[in-house]
CSV table of C-alpha atoms and ligand atoms in Angstrom, one decimal:
chain,number,residue,atom,x,y,z
A,1,MET,CA,-26.5,10.4,-1.5
A,2,SER,CA,-25.6,7.5,-3.8
A,3,ARG,CA,-23.1,4.9,-2.6
A,4,GLY,CA,-19.5,5.3,-4.0
A,5,ARG,CA,-18.0,2.8,-6.4
A,6,PHE,CA,-15.4,0.3,-5.3
A,7,ILE,CA,-12.6,-0.3,-7.8
A,8,THR,CA,-9.7,-2.7,-7.1
A,9,PHE,CA,-6.4,-2.9,-8.9
A,10,GLU,CA,-4.7,-6.3,-9.1
A,11,GLY,CA,-1.8,-8.1,-10.8
A,12,GLY,CA,1.7,-9.3,-10.2
A,13,GLU,CA,4.7,-7.2,-9.4
A,14,GLY,CA,5.7,-4.2,-11.5
A,15,GLY,CA,2.5,-3.6,-13.3
A,16,GLY,CA,2.4,0.1,-12.6
A,17,LYS,CA,-0.6,0.1,-10.4
A,18,THR,CA,0.5,3.1,-8.3
A,19,THR,CA,0.8,5.4,-11.4
A,20,GLN,CA,-2.4,4.2,-12.9
A,21,ILE,CA,-4.4,4.7,-9.7
A,22,ALA,CA,-3.1,8.2,-9.4
A,23,ARG,CA,-4.2,8.9,-13.0
A,24,LEU,CA,-7.7,7.5,-12.5
A,25,LYS,CA,-8.0,9.4,-9.2
A,26,ALA,CA,-7.1,12.7,-10.9
A,27,ALA,CA,-9.6,12.0,-13.8
A,28,LEU,CA,-12.4,11.2,-11.4
A,29,GLU,CA,-11.7,14.2,-9.2
A,30,ALA,CA,-11.7,16.5,-12.3
A,31,ARG,CA,-15.4,15.4,-12.6
A,32,GLY,CA,-16.1,16.3,-9.0
A,33,ILE,CA,-16.0,12.8,-7.6
A,34,VAL,CA,-14.5,12.4,-4.1
A,35,VAL,CA,-11.9,9.6,-4.3
A,36,LEU,CA,-10.0,7.6,-1.7
A,37,HIS,CA,-6.8,5.9,-2.8
A,38,THR,CA,-5.9,3.1,-0.4
A,39,ARG,CA,-3.9,-0.1,-0.4
A,40,GLU,CA,-3.6,-3.7,0.9
A,41,PRO,CA,-2.0,-5.1,2.8
A,42,GLY,CA,-2.5,-1.9,4.8
A,43,GLY,CA,-4.8,1.1,4.5
A,44,THR,CA,-5.4,1.6,8.3
A,45,GLU,CA,-3.0,2.0,11.1
A,46,GLY,CA,-3.4,-1.5,12.4
A,47,ALA,CA,-3.4,-3.1,8.9
A,48,GLU,CA,-0.2,-1.2,8.1
A,49,GLU,CA,1.4,-2.9,11.1
A,50,ILE,CA,0.2,-6.2,9.7
A,51,ARG,CA,1.6,-5.2,6.3
A,52,HIS,CA,5.1,-4.9,7.8
A,53,LEU,CA,4.9,-8.5,9.0
A,54,LEU,CA,3.9,-9.6,5.5
A,55,VAL,CA,6.3,-7.8,3.2
A,56,THR,CA,9.6,-7.9,5.1
A,57,GLY,CA,11.8,-10.8,6.1
A,58,ASP,CA,12.6,-14.2,4.8
A,59,PRO,CA,10.5,-15.5,1.9
A,60,GLY,CA,9.6,-18.6,3.9
A,61,ARG,CA,8.6,-16.7,7.0
A,62,TRP,CA,4.9,-17.7,7.0
A,63,ASP,CA,3.1,-20.7,5.8
A,64,PRO,CA,0.3,-19.9,3.3
A,65,VAL,CA,-2.6,-20.2,5.7
A,66,THR,CA,-1.0,-17.9,8.3
A,67,GLU,CA,-0.3,-15.5,5.5
A,68,ALA,CA,-3.9,-15.6,4.3
A,69,LEU,CA,-5.1,-15.1,7.9
A,70,LEU,CA,-2.9,-12.0,8.3
A,71,ASN,CA,-4.1,-10.6,5.1
A,72,PHE,CA,-7.7,-11.1,6.0
A,73,ALA,CA,-7.2,-9.7,9.5
A,74,GLY,CA,-5.8,-6.5,7.9
A,75,ARG,CA,-8.5,-6.6,5.3
A,76,ARG,CA,-11.3,-6.7,7.9
A,77,ASP,CA,-9.9,-3.7,9.7
A,78,HIS,CA,-9.6,-1.9,6.4
A,79,VAL,CA,-13.1,-2.7,5.2
A,80,GLU,CA,-14.7,-1.9,8.6
A,81,ARG,CA,-12.9,1.3,9.4
A,82,LYS,CA,-12.2,2.8,6.0
A,83,ILE,CA,-13.7,1.2,2.9
A,84,HIS,CA,-17.3,0.8,4.1
A,85,PRO,CA,-17.6,4.2,5.7
A,86,ALA,CA,-16.1,5.9,2.5
A,87,LEU,CA,-18.5,4.0,0.2
A,88,THR,CA,-21.5,4.9,2.4
A,89,ALA,CA,-20.4,8.6,2.3
A,90,GLY,CA,-20.5,8.5,-1.6
A,91,THR,CA,-16.7,8.4,-1.9
A,92,TRP,CA,-15.2,6.2,-4.7
A,93,VAL,CA,-12.6,3.9,-3.3
A,94,LEU,CA,-9.6,2.9,-5.5
A,95,CYS,CA,-7.8,0.0,-3.7
A,96,ASP,CA,-4.3,-1.1,-4.7
A,97,ARG,CA,-4.9,-4.9,-4.2
A,98,PHE,CA,-7.7,-6.6,-2.4
A,99,ALA,CA,-8.9,-10.2,-2.0
A,100,ASP,CA,-7.9,-11.4,-5.5
A,101,SER,CA,-4.3,-11.0,-4.3
A,102,THR,CA,-4.9,-13.5,-1.6
A,103,ARG,CA,-6.6,-15.8,-4.1
A,104,ALA,CA,-3.6,-15.4,-6.5
A,105,TYR,CA,-0.6,-15.3,-4.0
A,106,GLN,CA,-1.7,-17.6,-1.2
A,107,GLY,CA,-4.0,-19.7,-3.4
A,108,TYR,CA,-2.6,-20.2,-6.9
A,109,GLY,CA,1.0,-19.2,-5.8
A,110,HIS,CA,1.3,-21.1,-2.6
A,111,GLY,CA,-1.4,-23.8,-3.0
A,112,MET,CA,-3.9,-22.8,-0.3
A,113,ASP,CA,-7.3,-24.3,-0.9
A,114,ASP,CA,-9.8,-22.1,-2.8
A,115,ASP,CA,-12.8,-23.0,-0.6
A,116,ASP,CA,-10.8,-22.1,2.6
A,117,ILE,CA,-10.0,-18.7,1.1
A,118,GLU,CA,-13.6,-18.1,0.3
A,119,SER,CA,-14.6,-19.1,3.8
A,120,LEU,CA,-12.2,-16.4,5.2
A,121,TYR,CA,-13.7,-13.9,2.7
A,122,ARG,CA,-17.2,-14.6,4.1
A,123,VAL,CA,-16.1,-14.1,7.7
A,124,ALA,CA,-13.8,-11.1,7.2
A,125,VAL,CA,-15.4,-9.2,4.3
A,126,GLY,CA,-19.0,-10.4,4.1
A,127,ASN,CA,-21.1,-9.2,1.2
A,128,LEU,CA,-18.8,-6.5,-0.1
A,129,VAL,CA,-17.5,-7.2,-3.6
A,130,PRO,CA,-15.7,-4.7,-5.9
A,131,ASP,CA,-17.8,-3.0,-8.6
A,132,LEU,CA,-14.8,-3.3,-10.9
A,133,THR,CA,-11.5,-5.2,-10.7
A,134,LEU,CA,-8.7,-4.1,-13.1
A,135,ILE,CA,-6.1,-6.8,-13.5
A,136,LEU,CA,-2.8,-5.3,-14.8
A,137,ASP,CA,-1.3,-8.2,-16.6
A,138,LEU,CA,2.3,-8.4,-18.0
A,139,PRO,CA,5.0,-11.0,-18.6
A,140,VAL,CA,6.7,-12.1,-15.4
A,141,GLU,CA,10.2,-11.1,-16.4
A,142,GLN,CA,9.1,-7.6,-17.4
A,143,GLY,CA,7.2,-7.1,-14.2
A,144,LEU,CA,10.0,-8.3,-11.9
A,145,HIS,CA,12.5,-6.1,-13.8
A,146,ARG,CA,10.3,-3.1,-13.3
A,147,ALA,CA,9.6,-3.9,-9.6
A,148,VAL,CA,13.2,-4.2,-8.7
A,149,HIS,CA,14.0,-0.9,-10.3
A,150,GLN,CA,11.0,0.9,-8.7
A,151,ARG,CA,10.9,-0.1,-5.2
A,152,GLY,CA,14.3,-0.3,-3.4
A,153,GLY,CA,14.1,-0.6,0.4
A,154,SER,CA,13.3,-3.8,2.3
A,155,GLU,CA,9.7,-4.5,1.1
A,156,ASP,CA,10.9,-7.1,-1.3
A,157,ARG,CA,9.9,-10.4,0.4
A,158,TYR,CA,7.5,-11.4,-2.5
A,159,GLU,CA,9.8,-10.3,-5.3
A,160,ARG,CA,12.5,-12.6,-4.0
A,161,MET,CA,10.2,-15.7,-4.4
A,162,ASP,CA,11.1,-17.9,-7.4
A,163,LYS,CA,10.1,-17.3,-11.0
A,164,ASP,CA,7.7,-20.3,-11.1
A,165,PHE,CA,5.8,-18.7,-8.2
A,166,HIS,CA,5.4,-15.5,-10.2
A,167,GLN,CA,4.2,-17.4,-13.3
A,168,ARG,CA,1.6,-19.2,-11.2
A,169,LEU,CA,0.5,-15.8,-9.9
A,170,ARG,CA,0.1,-14.5,-13.4
A,171,ASP,CA,-1.9,-17.5,-14.6
A,172,GLY,CA,-3.9,-17.3,-11.4
A,173,PHE,CA,-5.0,-13.7,-11.9
A,174,LEU,CA,-5.9,-14.6,-15.5
A,175,ASP,CA,-8.0,-17.5,-14.3
A,176,ILE,CA,-9.7,-15.3,-11.7
A,177,ALA,CA,-10.7,-12.9,-14.5
A,178,ARG,CA,-11.9,-15.7,-16.7
A,179,ARG,CA,-14.1,-17.1,-13.8
A,180,ASP,CA,-15.6,-13.7,-12.9
A,181,PRO,CA,-15.8,-11.7,-16.2
A,182,LYS,CA,-18.6,-9.4,-15.0
A,183,ARG,CA,-16.4,-8.0,-12.3
A,184,CYS,CA,-12.9,-8.3,-13.8
A,185,THR,CA,-11.2,-6.7,-16.8
A,186,ILE,CA,-7.7,-7.7,-17.9
A,187,ILE,CA,-5.5,-4.7,-18.8
A,188,ASP,CA,-2.4,-5.2,-20.9
A,189,ALA,CA,0.2,-3.5,-18.6
A,190,SER,CA,3.1,-4.3,-20.9
A,191,LEU,CA,2.1,-1.3,-23.0
A,192,GLU,CA,3.4,2.2,-22.4
A,193,MET,CA,1.8,4.1,-19.6
A,194,ASP,CA,-0.6,6.3,-21.6
A,195,ALA,CA,-2.0,3.2,-23.5
A,196,VAL,CA,-2.6,1.5,-20.2
A,197,THR,CA,-4.4,4.6,-18.8
A,198,LYS,CA,-6.6,4.6,-22.0
A,199,ALA,CA,-7.5,1.0,-21.5
A,200,ILE,CA,-8.4,1.6,-17.8
A,201,PHE,CA,-10.6,4.6,-18.7
A,202,LYS,CA,-12.3,2.5,-21.4
A,203,ALA,CA,-13.1,-0.2,-18.8
A,204,VAL,CA,-14.6,2.5,-16.4
A,205,ARG,CA,-16.7,3.7,-19.3
A,206,ASP,CA,-17.9,0.3,-20.4
A,207,ARG,CA,-18.4,-1.2,-16.9
A,208,LEU,CA,-19.4,1.8,-14.8
A,209,ASP,CA,-20.9,4.0,-17.4
A,210,LEU,CA,-18.7,7.0,-16.8
A,211,ASP,CA,-16.9,8.6,-19.7
A,212,LEU,CA,-13.5,10.1,-18.7
A,213,SER,CA,-12.2,10.9,-22.1
B,301,TMP,P1,2.4,-4.4,-3.1
B,301,TMP,O1,3.8,-4.8,-3.6
B,301,TMP,O2,1.5,-4.3,-4.2
B,301,TMP,O3,2.4,-3.3,-2.1
B,301,TMP,O4,1.9,-5.7,-2.2
B,301,TMP,C1,2.7,-6.2,-1.2
B,301,TMP,C2,2.8,-7.7,-1.5
B,301,TMP,O5,1.9,-8.5,-0.7
B,301,TMP,C3,2.7,-8.1,-2.9
B,301,TMP,O6,3.9,-8.9,-3.2
B,301,TMP,C4,1.5,-9.0,-2.9
B,301,TMP,C5,1.4,-9.5,-1.5
B,301,TMP,N1,0.0,-9.8,-1.1
B,301,TMP,C6,-0.4,-11.1,-0.8
B,301,TMP,O7,0.4,-12.1,-0.9
B,301,TMP,N2,-1.7,-11.4,-0.4
B,301,TMP,C7,-2.6,-10.4,-0.3
B,301,TMP,O8,-3.8,-10.7,0.1
B,301,TMP,C8,-2.2,-9.1,-0.6
B,301,TMP,C9,-3.2,-7.9,-0.5
B,301,TMP,C10,-0.9,-8.8,-1.0
């Protein structure tokens, strides 16, 4: 059996990742591919407990290094217990956020050192790298407006951080894509949903050689 593909969805708040992952999952399943839709922070029982610590409470609750450590602790559990076994079994894994979110939020957003983040990556994740990363990019104002209307509830710790922070995030994700163009594709998420889906399917065709049209 061939190994599954690992696709990560990244970007700031309100980019419509949930809808787009559901659409890609349905299209892959229609071609007989087994798909796992998962998310970070979270994805396993333990990592979901860590998620709760990260996404609720006061915006200044954690310093950036603690925040990165918590994210990588959850990520290790997720990779070990869920992502690796799924890929080995031939399942395609669609992950709503992965390590680029730590690079963008804790690195570009909160100023944590790049090399330190990469050291944590080596320890927690090892050699696993996504086959394709789709960065859903849109203007900060538009994303925050959408996020506030979509979410509700108490998981709003990051949305309550200031606008400059969200601008650094956006610039950070674009920089990550520029530095790793073989893995990353920028998707214009300001467009209407069908156009975004089309761009994602095109990326899957171009990068992973699978035609979903
Ligand atoms: P979500 O809103 O996409 O579910 O993600 C929860 C929040 O966690 C989101 O604001 C981004 C943030 N986050 C980080 O700061 N670092 C990380 O490594 C990950 C995975 C998410």
